[in-house]
Short mmCIF file of C-alpha atoms in Angstrom, two decimals:
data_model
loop_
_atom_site.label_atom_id
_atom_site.label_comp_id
_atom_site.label_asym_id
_atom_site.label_seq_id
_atom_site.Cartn_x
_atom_site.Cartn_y
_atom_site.Cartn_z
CA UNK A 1 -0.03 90.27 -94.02
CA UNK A 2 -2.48 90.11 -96.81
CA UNK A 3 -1.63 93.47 -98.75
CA UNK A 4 -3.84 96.29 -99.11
CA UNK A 5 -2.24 97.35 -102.70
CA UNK A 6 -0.54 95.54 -105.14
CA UNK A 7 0.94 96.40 -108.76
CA UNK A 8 -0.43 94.06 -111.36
CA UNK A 9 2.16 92.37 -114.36
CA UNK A 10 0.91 89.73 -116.71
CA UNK A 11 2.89 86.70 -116.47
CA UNK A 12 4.64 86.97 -119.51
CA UNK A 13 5.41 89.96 -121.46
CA UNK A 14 6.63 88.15 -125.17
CA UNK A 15 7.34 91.38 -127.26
CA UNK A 16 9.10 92.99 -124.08
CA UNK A 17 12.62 92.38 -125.36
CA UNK A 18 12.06 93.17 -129.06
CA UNK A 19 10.75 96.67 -128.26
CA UNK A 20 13.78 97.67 -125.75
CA UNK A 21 15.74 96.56 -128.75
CA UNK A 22 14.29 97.70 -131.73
CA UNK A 23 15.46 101.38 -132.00
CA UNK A 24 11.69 102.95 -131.81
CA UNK A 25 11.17 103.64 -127.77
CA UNK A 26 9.48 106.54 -127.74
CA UNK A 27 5.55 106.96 -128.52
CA UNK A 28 4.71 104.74 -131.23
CA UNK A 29 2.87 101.91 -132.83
CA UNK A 30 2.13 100.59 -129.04
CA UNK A 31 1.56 104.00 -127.51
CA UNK A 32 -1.27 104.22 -130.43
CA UNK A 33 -2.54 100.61 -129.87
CA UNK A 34 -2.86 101.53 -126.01
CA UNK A 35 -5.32 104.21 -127.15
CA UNK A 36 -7.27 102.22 -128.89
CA UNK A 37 -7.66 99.62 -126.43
CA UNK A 38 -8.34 102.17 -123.73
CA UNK A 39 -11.19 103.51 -126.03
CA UNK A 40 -12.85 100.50 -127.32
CA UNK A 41 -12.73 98.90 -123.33
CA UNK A 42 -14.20 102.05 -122.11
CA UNK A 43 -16.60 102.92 -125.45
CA UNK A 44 -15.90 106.39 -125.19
CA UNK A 45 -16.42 108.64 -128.21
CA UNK A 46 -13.12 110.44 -128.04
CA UNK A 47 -9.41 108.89 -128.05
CA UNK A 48 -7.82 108.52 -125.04
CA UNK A 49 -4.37 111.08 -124.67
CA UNK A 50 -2.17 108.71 -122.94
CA UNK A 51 1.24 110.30 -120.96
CA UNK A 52 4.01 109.31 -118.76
CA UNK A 53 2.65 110.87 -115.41
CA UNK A 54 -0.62 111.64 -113.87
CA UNK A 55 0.74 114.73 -112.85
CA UNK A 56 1.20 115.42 -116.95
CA UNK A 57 -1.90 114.15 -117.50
CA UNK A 58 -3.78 117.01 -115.15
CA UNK A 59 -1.13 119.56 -116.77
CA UNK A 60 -2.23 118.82 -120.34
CA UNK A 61 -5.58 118.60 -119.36
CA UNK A 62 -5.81 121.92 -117.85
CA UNK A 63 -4.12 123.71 -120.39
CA UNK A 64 -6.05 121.62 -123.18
CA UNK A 65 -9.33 123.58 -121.44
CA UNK A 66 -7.76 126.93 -121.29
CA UNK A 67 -7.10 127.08 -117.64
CA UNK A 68 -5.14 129.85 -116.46
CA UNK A 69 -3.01 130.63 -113.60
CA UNK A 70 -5.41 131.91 -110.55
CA UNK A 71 -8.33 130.26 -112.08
CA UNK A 72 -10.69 128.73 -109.45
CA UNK A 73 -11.23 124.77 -109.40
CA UNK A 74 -13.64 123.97 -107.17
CA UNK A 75 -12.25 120.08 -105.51
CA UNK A 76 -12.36 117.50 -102.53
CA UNK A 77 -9.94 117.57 -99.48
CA UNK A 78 -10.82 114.04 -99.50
CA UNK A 79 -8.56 113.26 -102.25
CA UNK A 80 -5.30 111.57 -103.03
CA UNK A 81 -2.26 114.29 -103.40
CA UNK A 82 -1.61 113.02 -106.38
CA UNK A 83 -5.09 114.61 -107.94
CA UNK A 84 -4.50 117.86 -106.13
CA UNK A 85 -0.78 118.91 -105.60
CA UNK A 86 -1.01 119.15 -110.04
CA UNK A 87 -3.47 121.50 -109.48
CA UNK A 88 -1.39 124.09 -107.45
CA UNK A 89 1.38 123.87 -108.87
CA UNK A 90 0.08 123.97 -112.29
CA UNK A 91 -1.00 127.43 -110.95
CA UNK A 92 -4.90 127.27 -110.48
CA UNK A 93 -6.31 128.24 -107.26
CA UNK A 94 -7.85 125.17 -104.83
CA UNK A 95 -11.08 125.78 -103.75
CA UNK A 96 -12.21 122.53 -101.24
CA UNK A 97 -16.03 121.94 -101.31
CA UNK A 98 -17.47 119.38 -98.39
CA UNK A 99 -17.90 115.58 -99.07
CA UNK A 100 -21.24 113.48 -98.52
CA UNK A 101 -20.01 111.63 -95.26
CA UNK A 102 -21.40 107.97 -96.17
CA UNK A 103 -19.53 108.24 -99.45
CA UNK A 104 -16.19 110.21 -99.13
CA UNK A 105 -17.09 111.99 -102.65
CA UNK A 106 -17.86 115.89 -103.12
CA UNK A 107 -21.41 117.02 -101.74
CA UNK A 108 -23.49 119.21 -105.05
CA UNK A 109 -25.07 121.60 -102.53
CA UNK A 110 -21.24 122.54 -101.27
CA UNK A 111 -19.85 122.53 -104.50
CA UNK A 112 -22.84 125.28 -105.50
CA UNK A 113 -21.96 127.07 -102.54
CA UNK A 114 -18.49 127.58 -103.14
CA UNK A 115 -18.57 128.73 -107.45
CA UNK A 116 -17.67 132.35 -107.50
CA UNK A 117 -16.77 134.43 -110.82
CA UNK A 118 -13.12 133.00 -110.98
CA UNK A 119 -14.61 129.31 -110.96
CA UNK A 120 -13.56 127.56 -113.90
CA UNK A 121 -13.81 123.99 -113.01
CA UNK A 122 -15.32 121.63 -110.61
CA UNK A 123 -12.78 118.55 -110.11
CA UNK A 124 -14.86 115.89 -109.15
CA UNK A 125 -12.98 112.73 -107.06
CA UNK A 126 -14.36 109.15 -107.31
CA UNK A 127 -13.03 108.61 -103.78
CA UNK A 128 -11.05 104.95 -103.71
CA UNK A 129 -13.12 103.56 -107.15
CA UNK A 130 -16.55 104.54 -104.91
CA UNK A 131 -18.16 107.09 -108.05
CA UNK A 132 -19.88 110.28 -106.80
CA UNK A 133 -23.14 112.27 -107.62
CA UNK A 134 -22.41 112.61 -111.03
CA UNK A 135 -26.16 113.91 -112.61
CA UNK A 136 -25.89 116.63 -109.75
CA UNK A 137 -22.47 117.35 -110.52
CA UNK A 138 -22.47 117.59 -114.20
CA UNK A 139 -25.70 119.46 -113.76
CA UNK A 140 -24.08 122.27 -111.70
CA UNK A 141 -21.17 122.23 -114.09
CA UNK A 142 -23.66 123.22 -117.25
CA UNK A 143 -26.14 125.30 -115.39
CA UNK A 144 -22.48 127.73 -114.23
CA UNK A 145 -20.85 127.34 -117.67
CA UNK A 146 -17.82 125.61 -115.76
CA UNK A 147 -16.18 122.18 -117.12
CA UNK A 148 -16.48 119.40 -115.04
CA UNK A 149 -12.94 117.54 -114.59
CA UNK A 150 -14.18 113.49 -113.84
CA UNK A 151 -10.90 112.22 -111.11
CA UNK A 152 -10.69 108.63 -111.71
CA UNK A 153 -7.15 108.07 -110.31
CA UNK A 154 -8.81 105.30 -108.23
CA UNK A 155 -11.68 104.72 -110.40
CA UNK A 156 -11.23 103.28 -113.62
CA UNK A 157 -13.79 99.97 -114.60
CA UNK A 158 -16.55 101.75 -112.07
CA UNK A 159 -19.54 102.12 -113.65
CA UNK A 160 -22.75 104.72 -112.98
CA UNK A 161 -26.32 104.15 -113.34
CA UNK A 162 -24.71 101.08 -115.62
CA UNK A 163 -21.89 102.96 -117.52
CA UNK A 164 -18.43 103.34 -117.34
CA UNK A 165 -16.48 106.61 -116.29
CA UNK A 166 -15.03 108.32 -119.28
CA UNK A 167 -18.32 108.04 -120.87
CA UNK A 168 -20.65 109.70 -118.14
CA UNK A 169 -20.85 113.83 -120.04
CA UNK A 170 -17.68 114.89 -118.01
CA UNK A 171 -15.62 117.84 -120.45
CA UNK A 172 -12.56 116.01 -119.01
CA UNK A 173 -11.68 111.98 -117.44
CA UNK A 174 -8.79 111.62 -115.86
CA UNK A 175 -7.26 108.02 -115.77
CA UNK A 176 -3.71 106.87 -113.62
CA UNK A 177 -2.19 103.98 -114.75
CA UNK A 178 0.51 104.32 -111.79
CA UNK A 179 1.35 100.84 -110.30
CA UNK A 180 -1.07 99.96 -107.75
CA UNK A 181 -3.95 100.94 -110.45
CA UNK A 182 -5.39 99.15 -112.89
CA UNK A 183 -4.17 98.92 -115.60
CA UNK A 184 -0.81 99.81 -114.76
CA UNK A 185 1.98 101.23 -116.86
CA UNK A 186 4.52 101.72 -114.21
CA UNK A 187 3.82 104.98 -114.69
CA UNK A 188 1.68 107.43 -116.62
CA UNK A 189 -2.01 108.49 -117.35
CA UNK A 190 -4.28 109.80 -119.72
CA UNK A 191 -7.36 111.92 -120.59
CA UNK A 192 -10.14 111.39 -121.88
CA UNK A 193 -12.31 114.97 -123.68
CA UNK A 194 -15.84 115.26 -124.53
CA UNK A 195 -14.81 117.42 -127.70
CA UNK A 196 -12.49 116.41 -130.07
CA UNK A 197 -11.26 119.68 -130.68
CA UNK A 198 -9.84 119.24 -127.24
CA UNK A 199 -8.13 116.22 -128.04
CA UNK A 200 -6.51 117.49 -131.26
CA UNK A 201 -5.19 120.44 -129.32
CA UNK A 202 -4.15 117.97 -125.99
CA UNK A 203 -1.92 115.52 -128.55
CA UNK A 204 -0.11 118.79 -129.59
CA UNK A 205 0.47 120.12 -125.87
CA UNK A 206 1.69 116.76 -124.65
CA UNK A 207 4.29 116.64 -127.19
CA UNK A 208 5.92 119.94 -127.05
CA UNK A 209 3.46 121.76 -128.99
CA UNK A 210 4.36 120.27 -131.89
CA UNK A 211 2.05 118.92 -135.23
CA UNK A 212 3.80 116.13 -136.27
CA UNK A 213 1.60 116.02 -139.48
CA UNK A 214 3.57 119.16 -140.67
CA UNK A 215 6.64 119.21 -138.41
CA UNK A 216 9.15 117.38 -140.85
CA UNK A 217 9.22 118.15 -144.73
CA UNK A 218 9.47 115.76 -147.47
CA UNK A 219 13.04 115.11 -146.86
CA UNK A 220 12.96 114.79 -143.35
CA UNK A 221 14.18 118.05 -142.28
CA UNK A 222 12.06 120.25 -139.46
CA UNK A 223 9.56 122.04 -141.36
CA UNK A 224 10.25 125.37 -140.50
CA UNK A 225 6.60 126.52 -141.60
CA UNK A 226 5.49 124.51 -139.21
CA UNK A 227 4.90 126.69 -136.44
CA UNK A 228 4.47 125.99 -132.46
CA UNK A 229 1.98 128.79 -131.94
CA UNK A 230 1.41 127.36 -127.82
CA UNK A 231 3.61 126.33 -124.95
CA UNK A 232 3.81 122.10 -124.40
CA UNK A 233 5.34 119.56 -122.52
CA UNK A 234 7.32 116.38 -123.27
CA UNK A 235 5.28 113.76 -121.71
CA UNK A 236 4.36 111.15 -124.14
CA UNK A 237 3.83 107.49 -122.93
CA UNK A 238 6.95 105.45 -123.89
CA UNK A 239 6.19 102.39 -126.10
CA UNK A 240 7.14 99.95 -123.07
CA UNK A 241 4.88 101.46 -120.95
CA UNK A 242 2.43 101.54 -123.38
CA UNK A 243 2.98 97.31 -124.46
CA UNK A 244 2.21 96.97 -121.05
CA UNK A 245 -0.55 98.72 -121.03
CA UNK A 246 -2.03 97.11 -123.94
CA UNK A 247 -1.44 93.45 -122.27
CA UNK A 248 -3.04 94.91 -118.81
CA UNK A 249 -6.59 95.57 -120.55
CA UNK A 250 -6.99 92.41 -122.07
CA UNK A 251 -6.97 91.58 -118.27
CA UNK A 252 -9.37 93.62 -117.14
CA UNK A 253 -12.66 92.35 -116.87
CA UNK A 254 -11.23 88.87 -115.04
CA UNK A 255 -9.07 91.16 -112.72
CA UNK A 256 -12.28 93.70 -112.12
CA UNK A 257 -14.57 90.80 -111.32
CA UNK A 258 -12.23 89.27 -108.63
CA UNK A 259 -12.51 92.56 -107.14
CA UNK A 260 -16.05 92.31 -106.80
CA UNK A 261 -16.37 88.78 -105.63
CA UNK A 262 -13.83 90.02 -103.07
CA UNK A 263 -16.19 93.00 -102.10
CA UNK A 264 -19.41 90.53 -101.91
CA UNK A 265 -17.37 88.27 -99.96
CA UNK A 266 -16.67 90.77 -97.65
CA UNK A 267 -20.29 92.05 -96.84
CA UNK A 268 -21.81 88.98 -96.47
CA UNK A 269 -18.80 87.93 -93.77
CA UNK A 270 -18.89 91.44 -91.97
CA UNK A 271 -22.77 91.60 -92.05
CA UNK A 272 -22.82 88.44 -90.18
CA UNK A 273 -19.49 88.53 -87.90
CA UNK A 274 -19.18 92.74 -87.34
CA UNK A 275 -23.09 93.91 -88.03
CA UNK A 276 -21.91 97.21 -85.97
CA UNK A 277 -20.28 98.35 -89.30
CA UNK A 278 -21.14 100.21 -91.90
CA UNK A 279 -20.68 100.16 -95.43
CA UNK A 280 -20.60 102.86 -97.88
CA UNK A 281 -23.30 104.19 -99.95
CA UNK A 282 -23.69 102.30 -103.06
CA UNK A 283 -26.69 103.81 -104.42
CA UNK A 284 -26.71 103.89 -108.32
CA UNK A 285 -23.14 102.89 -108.52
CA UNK A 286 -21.08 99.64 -108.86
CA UNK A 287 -17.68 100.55 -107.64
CA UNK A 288 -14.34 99.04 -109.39
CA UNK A 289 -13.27 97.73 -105.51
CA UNK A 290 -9.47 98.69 -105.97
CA UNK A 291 -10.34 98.61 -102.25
CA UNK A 292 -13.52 97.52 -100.09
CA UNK A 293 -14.64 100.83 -97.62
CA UNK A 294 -16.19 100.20 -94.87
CA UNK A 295 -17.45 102.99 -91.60
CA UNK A 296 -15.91 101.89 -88.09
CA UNK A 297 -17.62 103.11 -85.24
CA UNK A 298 -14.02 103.32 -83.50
CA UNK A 299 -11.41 103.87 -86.43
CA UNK A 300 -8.33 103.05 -84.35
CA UNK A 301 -9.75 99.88 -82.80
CA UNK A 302 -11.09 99.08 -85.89
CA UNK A 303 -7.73 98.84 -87.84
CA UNK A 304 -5.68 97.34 -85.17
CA UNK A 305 -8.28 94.50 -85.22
CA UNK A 306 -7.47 93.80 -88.92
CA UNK A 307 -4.06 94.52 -89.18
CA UNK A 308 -3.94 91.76 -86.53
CA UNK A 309 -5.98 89.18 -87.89
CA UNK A 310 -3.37 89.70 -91.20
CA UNK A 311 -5.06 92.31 -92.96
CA UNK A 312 -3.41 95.64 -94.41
CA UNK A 313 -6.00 97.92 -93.69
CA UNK A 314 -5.81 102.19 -93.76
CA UNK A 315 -7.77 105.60 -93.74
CA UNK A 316 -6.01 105.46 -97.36
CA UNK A 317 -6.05 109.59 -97.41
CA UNK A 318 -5.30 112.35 -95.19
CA UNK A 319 -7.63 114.99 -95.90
CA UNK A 320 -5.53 117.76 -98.30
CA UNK A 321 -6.95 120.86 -96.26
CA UNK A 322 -4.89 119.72 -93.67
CA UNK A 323 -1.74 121.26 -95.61
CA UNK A 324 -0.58 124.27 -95.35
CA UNK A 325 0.25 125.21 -98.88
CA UNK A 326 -3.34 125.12 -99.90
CA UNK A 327 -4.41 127.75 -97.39
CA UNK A 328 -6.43 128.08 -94.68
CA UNK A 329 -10.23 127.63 -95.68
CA UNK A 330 -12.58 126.78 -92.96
CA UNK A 331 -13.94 123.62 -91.32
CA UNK A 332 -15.25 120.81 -92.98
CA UNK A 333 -18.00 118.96 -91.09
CA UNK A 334 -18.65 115.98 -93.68
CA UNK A 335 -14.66 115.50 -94.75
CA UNK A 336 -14.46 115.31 -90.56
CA UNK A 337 -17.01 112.66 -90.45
CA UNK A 338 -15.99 110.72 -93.11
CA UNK A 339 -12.24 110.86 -92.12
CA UNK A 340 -12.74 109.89 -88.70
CA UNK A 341 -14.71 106.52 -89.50
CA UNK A 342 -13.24 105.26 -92.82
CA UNK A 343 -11.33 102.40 -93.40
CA UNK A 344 -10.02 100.62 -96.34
CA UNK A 345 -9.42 96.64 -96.84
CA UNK A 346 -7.68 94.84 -99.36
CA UNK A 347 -10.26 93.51 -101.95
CA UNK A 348 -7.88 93.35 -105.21
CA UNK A 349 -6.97 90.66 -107.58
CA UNK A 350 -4.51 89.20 -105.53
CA UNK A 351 -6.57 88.72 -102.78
CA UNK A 352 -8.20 85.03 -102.73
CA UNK A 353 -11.13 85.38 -100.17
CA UNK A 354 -11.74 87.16 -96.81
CA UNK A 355 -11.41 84.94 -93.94
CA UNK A 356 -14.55 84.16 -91.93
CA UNK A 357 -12.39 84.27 -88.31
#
């Protein structure tokens, strides 16, 4: 069974062994070089704030941008768990907006509908590397006053209108670098801010509040005129997860291209051996592939038919208004739509060609 996911490692790792013996694990000389990497692959004006979680990554982002517990944040149902579970339970209030049914991404006029004076943000999801309406989006986001929170968990190396997320006007980019992404880390994340001032503040709240500039004095002692004048967390990216990192996106534009030869591959074999299918909307935006979506007229029949010609194949997401501990909100209609007809193939690096059968 080809697989529909798969965590990427470069074949060798040289420096692997020196840095789990070298005596400097935590966030260092690596965890900086992973930055820098990140931000010169993606050309975005601001640092990346790497960290060990995507779940800290959310955390530190939200409290980088002053969001408080019961604050409104206006999201997609048709989201991955991991991009909305941080949200509750970081204390912010989910408020689901409908999704554009050929794309599985959030739909501007229902986003409009839902702002109310506790809004704060608008999380926007790039459903499965496919990027949203991001002009209308980022529009609505300046014309309320309310950041706009770009969700790449799926989506990094997808570009709009030509460019890159994490350079597209979002206040906030979130990036996952858990296994089956890419790049992958094992585990963490990271954010990328439109204003440094965000940053500066971020870098202190992911490491316990603290300014290491001032935090020891001259003889190495903890400053105590240092002060931590803010709560933090301790979720800095390890310096093996971060040499991984750094090997991973010297990778990235031979691993992102398979993934689009896989994805061409794919439409010109299901255009001419399944022409009842659909694919998704693709207007203005060149998807990063991590898988290839496609609309079945009969979902079920449509994924035992792959999974028996050897193909992993899924709906990928369960729609997150289904849970209960996001409350009951209404019906809907495009999140239906979309869930009841998507399907997801394997189209990433590992995958050699679709089969013409």
């Amino acid at each position: 069974m080809i697989p529909l996911y798969k965590p990427y490692m470069p074949d060798e790792l040289p420096c692997l062994e020196e840095i789990l013996h070298s005596g400097a694990l935590a966030y260092g000389k690596w965890g900086r070089s992973f930055e820098d990497a990140l931000q010169k692959y993606l050309h975005c004006l601001q640092v990346p704030v790497t960290v060990n979680s995507f779940t800290a990554a959310i955390h530190v982002m939200l409290a980088a941008l002053g969001v408080k517990r019961g604050d409104e944040i206006i999201a997609s149902p048709q989201s991955c768990l991991a991009s909305t579970m941080p949200l509750l339970s970081y204390g912010a209030k989910v408020v689901w907006a409908d999704v554009d049914p050929k794309r599985g991404t959030l739909c501007p006029e229902s986003v409009e509908g839902k702002i109310s004076p506790a809004t704060k943000a608008i999380f926007h999801n790039h459903h499965c590397g496919y990027p949203g309406y991001i002009d209308e989006i980022n529009e609505i986001g300046r014309r309320k006053g309310l950041f706009v929170i770009d969700d790449c968990i799926e989506a990094f190396g997808a570009h709009y209108k030509g460019k890159l997320l994490g350079t597209l006007e979002a206040d906030a980019t979130l990036l996952s670098f858990q296994t089956v992404r890419l790049p992958n880390t094992i585990d963490g994340g990271a954010v990328i801010f439109r204003c440094k001032e965000h940053v500066q503040k971020a870098i202190r709240i992911r490491d316990l509040g603290v300014d290491r500039s001032t935090f020891r004095d001259a003889a190495g002692e903890i400053n105590p005129n240092s002060d931590v004048s803010f709560p933090g967390y301790g979720v800095t990216m390890n310096e093996v997860a971060s040499y991984i990192g750094c090997l991973q996106v010297g990778q990235l534009d031979e691993l992102l291209e398979k993934q689009r030869q896989n994805a061409f591959d794919w439409q010109v074999v299901l255009s001419d051996k399944m022409p009842g299918l659909c694919f998704l909307d693709t207007e203005n935006i060149n998807p990063n592939y991590w898988v290839f979506g496609i609309l079945a007229k009969d979902k079920a029949a449509t994924l035992k038919d792959f999974k028996a010609r050897g193909y992993s194949c899924s709906g990928v997401h369960l729609p997150n208004s289904y849970y209960s501990v996001f409350g009951e909100q209404g019906v809907y209609p495009g999140v239906r739509e979309f869930h009841s007809h998507f399907v997801a193939l394997p189209c990433g690096w590992w995958f050699k060609r679709c089969g013409n059968e």
